[in-house]
Amino acid sequence: MKPAIDANVVVLISGRGSNLQALLDAERERRIDAHVAAVISDQADAAGLQRAARAGVATHVIAGGEFASRDACEQALGDAIESYAPKAVVLAGFMRILGPHLVQRFTGRMINIHPSLLPLYPGLNTHRRALAAGDAWHGATVHFVTSELDGGPRIVQVRVPVHAADTPESLAARVLQGEHRILPQAVDWLTTGRLSLISGRVMLDGSALEHPVLMEA
Ligand code: GRF
């Protein structure tokens, strides 16, 4: 029998929450040894909050407008996260840029999923940019969060072929399927202690990764 799950995960979202759903499904099916303990959104109408509620997971909305300053908001966000003593904090479609204090507070525990093969295409509109560049391959990356937007040490990537007839939407859908594989994998590595960030280097199973682990869709 598997040991009881005691590794809490807090997931931050702003929207649809399909990556959150992938984590909830992986937990329910015991494919990860981790428990999604809370979901925090900066948007009260994020569809992902319904997914969390359906799974019986605690939800919080922490929106900038309710606070006197950005620092106060980030303090509240950090305190809410820390109250679950999470082993992993997952940014899964969280559209707010976090300040350095909050990032430092969770360094080595906070990961982000980004829909490109970083370092290609940090920022927005990644599918459109990959198509415009004529890339043969596109994909997604899970990386540790640092103060550099989409620039932290990379852990795992999934790559998918770009087809001649692709639109940004069809390409996004193919990438998203891959995202739903690599995010639970990275969370499992982190919560079981196989993955860590030491002196800025990604360590997996005791060795420093020279390149992110690459999965094919
Ligand atoms: C994903 O493409 C993720 O890589 C990006 O935002 C999107 C979120 O999708 N950061 P969802 O809310 O998980 O469905």
Coordinates of C-alpha atoms and ligand atoms in Angstrom, one line a residue:
M1 CA 0.0 0.0 0.0
K2 CA 1.1 3.5 -0.8
P3 CA 1.9 5.8 2.2
A4 CA -0.7 8.3 3.2
I5 CA -0.4 11.5 1.3
D6 CA 1.1 14.3 3.4
A7 CA 2.6 16.6 0.8
N8 CA 0.4 19.6 0.3
V9 CA 0.2 21.5 -3.0
V10 CA -1.2 25.0 -3.5
V11 CA -2.2 25.9 -7.0
L12 CA -2.5 29.5 -8.2
I13 CA -4.8 30.1 -11.2
S14 CA -6.4 33.0 -13.1
G15 CA -8.7 31.2 -15.5
R16 CA -9.9 27.9 -17.0
G17 CA -7.9 25.6 -14.8
S18 CA -7.3 22.6 -17.1
N19 CA -3.8 22.1 -15.6
L20 CA -5.3 22.3 -12.2
Q21 CA -7.8 19.6 -13.3
A22 CA -4.9 17.5 -14.5
L23 CA -3.4 17.7 -11.0
L24 CA -6.8 16.9 -9.3
D25 CA -7.2 13.9 -11.6
A26 CA -3.7 12.7 -11.0
E27 CA -4.3 12.9 -7.2
R28 CA -7.6 11.1 -7.4
E29 CA -6.1 8.3 -9.5
R30 CA -3.1 8.1 -7.2
R31 CA -0.7 8.9 -10.0
I32 CA 1.0 11.5 -7.7
D33 CA 1.8 11.4 -4.1
A34 CA 0.5 14.8 -3.3
H35 CA -2.6 16.5 -2.1
V36 CA -4.0 19.7 -3.7
A37 CA -4.9 21.4 -0.5
A38 CA -5.9 24.8 -1.8
V39 CA -6.5 26.8 -5.0
I40 CA -6.0 30.5 -5.0
S41 CA -7.1 32.8 -7.8
D42 CA -6.7 36.5 -8.5
Q43 CA -9.9 36.4 -10.5
A44 CA -13.2 35.8 -8.7
D45 CA -14.8 34.3 -11.8
A46 CA -12.0 31.9 -12.8
A47 CA -13.6 28.7 -14.0
G48 CA -10.9 26.7 -12.3
L49 CA -12.4 27.7 -8.9
Q50 CA -15.5 25.6 -9.8
R51 CA -13.2 22.6 -10.6
A52 CA -11.6 23.0 -7.2
A53 CA -15.0 23.3 -5.4
R54 CA -16.2 20.2 -7.2
A55 CA -13.2 18.3 -5.9
G56 CA -13.8 19.6 -2.4
V57 CA -10.6 21.7 -2.4
A58 CA -10.5 24.9 -0.4
T59 CA -10.5 28.1 -2.6
H60 CA -9.4 31.6 -2.0
V61 CA -9.7 34.7 -4.1
I62 CA -7.0 37.3 -3.5
A63 CA -7.4 40.2 -5.9
G64 CA -5.1 43.2 -6.0
G65 CA -8.0 45.7 -5.8
E66 CA -8.8 44.7 -2.2
F67 CA -5.5 45.8 -0.9
A68 CA -3.9 49.2 -0.2
S69 CA -0.7 48.3 -2.0
R70 CA 0.9 45.6 -4.1
D71 CA 3.1 44.7 -1.2
A72 CA 0.1 44.2 1.1
C73 CA -1.5 42.0 -1.6
E74 CA 1.6 39.9 -2.0
Q75 CA 2.0 39.6 1.8
A76 CA -1.6 38.3 2.0
L77 CA -1.1 35.9 -0.9
G78 CA 2.2 34.6 0.6
D79 CA 0.5 34.1 4.0
A80 CA -2.4 32.3 2.5
I81 CA -0.1 30.0 0.6
E82 CA 2.1 29.4 3.6
S83 CA -0.8 28.5 5.8
Y84 CA -1.0 25.2 4.0
A85 CA 2.7 24.5 4.5
P86 CA 3.0 23.3 0.9
K87 CA 5.8 21.3 -0.5
A88 CA 4.9 22.6 -4.0
V89 CA 3.3 25.9 -5.1
V90 CA 2.1 25.7 -8.7
L91 CA 1.5 28.6 -11.0
A92 CA -1.0 27.1 -13.5
G93 CA -2.2 29.8 -15.7
F94 CA -1.7 32.5 -13.0
M95 CA -1.5 35.7 -14.9
R96 CA -0.1 38.0 -12.2
I97 CA 3.6 38.8 -12.1
L98 CA 4.9 38.1 -8.6
G99 CA 7.3 40.5 -6.9
P100 CA 10.8 39.4 -5.7
H101 CA 9.8 39.1 -2.0
L102 CA 7.1 36.6 -2.7
V103 CA 9.3 34.7 -5.2
Q104 CA 12.1 34.5 -2.7
R105 CA 9.7 33.2 0.0
F106 CA 8.9 30.1 -2.1
T107 CA 12.2 29.6 -4.0
G108 CA 12.7 26.0 -4.7
R109 CA 9.0 25.2 -4.0
M110 CA 7.3 27.3 -6.7
I111 CA 7.0 26.1 -10.3
N112 CA 5.3 27.5 -13.3
I113 CA 4.0 26.0 -16.5
H114 CA 4.6 28.0 -19.7
P115 CA 3.3 27.1 -23.1
S116 CA 6.5 27.2 -25.1
L117 CA 9.9 25.5 -25.3
L118 CA 11.7 28.0 -23.1
P119 CA 13.9 29.9 -23.6
L120 CA 11.9 30.4 -26.8
Y121 CA 8.9 32.7 -26.4
P122 CA 8.6 33.9 -22.8
G123 CA 5.5 36.0 -22.3
L124 CA 2.2 35.9 -24.2
N125 CA 1.0 34.7 -27.5
T126 CA 3.4 31.8 -27.7
H127 CA 1.5 29.7 -30.2
R128 CA 1.0 32.5 -32.6
R129 CA 4.8 33.4 -32.3
A130 CA 5.8 29.8 -32.9
L131 CA 3.6 29.6 -36.1
A132 CA 4.9 33.0 -37.3
A133 CA 8.5 31.8 -36.9
G134 CA 7.8 28.6 -39.0
D135 CA 8.9 26.3 -36.1
A136 CA 8.7 22.6 -36.8
W137 CA 8.3 21.9 -33.0
H138 CA 6.6 23.7 -30.2
G139 CA 5.7 22.7 -26.7
A140 CA 5.6 23.6 -23.0
T141 CA 8.0 23.9 -20.1
V142 CA 7.7 23.5 -16.3
H143 CA 10.3 25.6 -14.6
F144 CA 11.2 26.9 -11.1
V145 CA 10.0 30.4 -10.6
T146 CA 12.6 33.1 -10.2
S147 CA 12.3 36.9 -10.5
E148 CA 12.9 36.7 -14.2
L149 CA 9.6 36.2 -16.0
D150 CA 9.4 32.7 -17.5
G151 CA 13.2 32.6 -17.0
G152 CA 13.8 30.3 -14.0
P153 CA 15.7 27.0 -14.2
R154 CA 13.8 24.5 -16.5
I155 CA 12.7 21.1 -15.2
V156 CA 10.8 19.3 -17.9
Q157 CA 9.5 20.0 -21.4
V158 CA 7.1 18.4 -23.7
R159 CA 7.4 18.9 -27.4
V160 CA 4.8 18.5 -30.1
P161 CA 5.1 18.8 -33.9
V162 CA 3.7 21.8 -35.7
H163 CA 1.5 20.9 -38.6
A164 CA 1.2 22.9 -41.8
A165 CA -2.5 23.5 -41.3
D166 CA -2.2 24.5 -37.6
T167 CA -3.9 27.6 -36.3
P168 CA -2.9 29.1 -32.9
E169 CA -5.9 27.3 -31.5
S170 CA -5.2 23.8 -32.9
L171 CA -1.5 24.1 -31.8
A172 CA -2.5 25.3 -28.3
A173 CA -4.8 22.3 -27.9
R174 CA -2.0 19.9 -28.9
V175 CA 0.4 21.6 -26.5
L176 CA -2.1 21.6 -23.7
Q177 CA -2.4 17.8 -23.8
G178 CA 1.3 17.7 -23.2
E179 CA 1.1 20.2 -20.4
H180 CA -1.3 17.9 -18.6
R181 CA 1.4 15.2 -18.7
I182 CA 4.4 17.2 -17.6
L183 CA 2.8 19.2 -14.8
P184 CA 1.7 16.3 -12.6
Q185 CA 5.1 14.7 -13.3
A186 CA 7.0 17.7 -12.0
V187 CA 4.7 18.0 -9.0
D188 CA 5.3 14.4 -8.1
W189 CA 9.1 14.8 -8.4
L190 CA 9.0 17.9 -6.2
T191 CA 6.6 16.5 -3.5
T192 CA 8.4 13.2 -3.2
G193 CA 11.8 14.9 -2.8
R194 CA 13.3 13.7 -6.0
L195 CA 13.5 17.3 -7.4
S196 CA 15.1 20.3 -5.9
L197 CA 16.8 23.6 -6.7
I198 CA 20.2 23.9 -5.2
S199 CA 22.4 27.0 -5.8
G200 CA 20.3 27.8 -8.9
R201 CA 20.7 24.3 -10.3
V202 CA 17.9 21.8 -10.9
M203 CA 18.7 18.5 -9.1
L204 CA 16.8 15.4 -10.1
D205 CA 17.5 12.1 -8.3
G206 CA 20.8 13.4 -7.0
S207 CA 22.2 14.7 -10.3
A208 CA 22.2 18.2 -11.7
L209 CA 20.2 18.5 -14.9
E210 CA 22.2 19.9 -17.8
H211 CA 19.0 20.1 -19.9
P212 CA 15.4 19.8 -18.9
V213 CA 13.9 16.4 -19.2
L214 CA 12.3 16.1 -22.6
M215 CA 9.0 14.2 -23.2
E216 CA 7.4 13.6 -26.6
A217 CA 3.7 14.1 -26.8
Ligands
GRF1 C1 -1.6 27.1 -20.1 O1 -1.4 27.1 -21.4 C2 -0.4 27.4 -19.3 O2 0.8 26.9 -19.9 C3 -0.3 28.9 -19.3 O3 -1.7 29.3 -19.2 C4 -2.5 28.3 -19.7 C5 -3.5 27.9 -18.5 O4 -4.4 27.0 -18.9 N1 0.5 29.4 -18.3 P1 -5.4 26.3 -17.9 O5 -6.0 27.5 -17.1 O6 -4.5 25.4 -17.0 O7 -6.4 25.6 -18.6

